[in-house]
Amino acid sequence: MATLTATVASHDLSPTISLTEESSSNSADAQLSDLYGDKFEFPDFTIKQIRDAIPRHCFERPAFTSLYYMARDCIALAVVFAVFYRYNTPDFVPSATVRCLSWILYSTIQGLLGTGLWVIGHECGHQAFSRFKVLNDFVGFVCHSFVLVPYFSFKLSHRQHHKVTGNISRDVGFVPMTKEQFASHLRVTVDELNDLTEEIPFVTAINLLGQQLFGWPLYLLCNVSSHNHHESKKSGRGKGKRNGLFGGVNHFSPSSPLFEAKDANVILLSDLGLFLMASFLGYIGSRFGWWNLFVWYGLPYIWVNHWIAAITFLQHTDAFVPHYEPEVWSFCRGACSTVDRDMGFIGRHIFHRGTDTHVLHHFVSTIPFYHAEEATEAIRKVMGRHYRRSDNTGLIGFLKDLWKSYRLCQWVEPVDGAEGENKGVLFYRSHNSPPVPQPE
């Protein structure tokens, strides 16, 4: 298993299925294995054991501490802008080439800081920012509106993701294609897919670039990468609606099947936040020039979109991550189908541990990020081999994981010969990798 530590084998659990039921559900038919050929086993612990292992103080959410981090991010964004605006000029930097490179550096730094602000808003949506709901929603609304994210709309859909993580039919995050869907996407049959040669790396790079540039906006605009079973919604709000630009499924319309009728006011409030931010940006563009607006805000915004897409993708995608058919899915199993990745300084101090404590986040989402490392260490003792963390560390390691996972994780399918409950466990497969080795 090249990407993960050997001590953290597979991951999967269940609060609704007892420990005895979990253990007895492992049938003796075809051996379940991931893309690396590593043996998959259902977990042998419960949600209660996870929660009981976490120190009580980790659940505390002091508002002052959270506000400090929010203010720190805002001040950092303002200072970086002020420094470049004041000094990256012909008077101080005569070379146009150097100034251009400096603005690229500016956009990279601001993109990182802007992503950190998005993570703060994400904390607010889970009520992990403080114990005051009004404060949480106000801060989240401001932070997300600043990076053109509809706060309440995303908060509602993201909660659905947490409720059904890893459910191949109901998840609203990165839902992988089945083998049949992937073949249809390429306009080939499943048999023809089996005969395809390895994808050219250049093609992979172009497709990955498209995901990183447009994946996040398209998720908000038309629900790409999410499930497309809206017709089955009991309220009837999904009738005749489908994913796509004009399919009626998005994060901006109160009639979208992603929400309930009672959510209409907060959806419109989210839209108002985007309108106010867009109006402010329009004023800046008309006052200081549209090219300046693009450099000051547009380029960092592109970086923010990239990081959101990359983080979200890698939190739930790797060659060892299982997904589940609805009949065998449970909350714990879905929560354990997640991955922690250590991005070093960026992940710890700029992204507020949004990448290296995500497994914990799916078990207990109200723990603030500044307690998440301690809580993660506590639950690792309970999870044992089921906890997954990438061996690749730092920014370079994170980008390596992005490339490898995008290239290897193309579709999911059950293991040949699996029966009973095992048949509902789906693993990533790819025509870019050799045949799956059989576990010992």
Tab-separated table of C-alpha atoms in Angstrom, residues 20 29 51-52 67 89 97 118 133 168-169 171 173 178 186 290 318 320 377:
chain	number	residue	atom	x	y	z
A	20	THR	CA	-21.935	-8.406	16.957
A	29	ASP	CA	-17.230	-15.785	0.028
A	51	ARG	CA	-17.051	9.708	21.439
A	52	ASP	CA	-16.078	8.300	24.829
A	67	LEU	CA	-12.907	34.879	16.693
A	89	THR	CA	4.717	49.262	-8.264
A	97	THR	CA	8.463	40.878	-15.357
A	118	TRP	CA	-13.618	29.344	3.784
A	133	LYS	CA	-25.740	29.780	16.794
A	168	ILE	CA	-23.384	5.655	-3.523
A	169	SER	CA	-27.003	6.723	-4.110
A	171	ASP	CA	-24.238	11.324	-0.934
A	173	GLY	CA	-20.225	15.259	-2.166
A	178	THR	CA	-19.975	3.018	-11.165
A	186	LEU	CA	-16.539	7.445	-22.362
A	290	TRP	CA	-11.301	45.480	-14.211
A	318	ASP	CA	-8.128	7.070	-2.639
A	320	PHE	CA	-8.401	2.063	-0.421
A	377	GLU	CA	-5.037	11.016	18.393
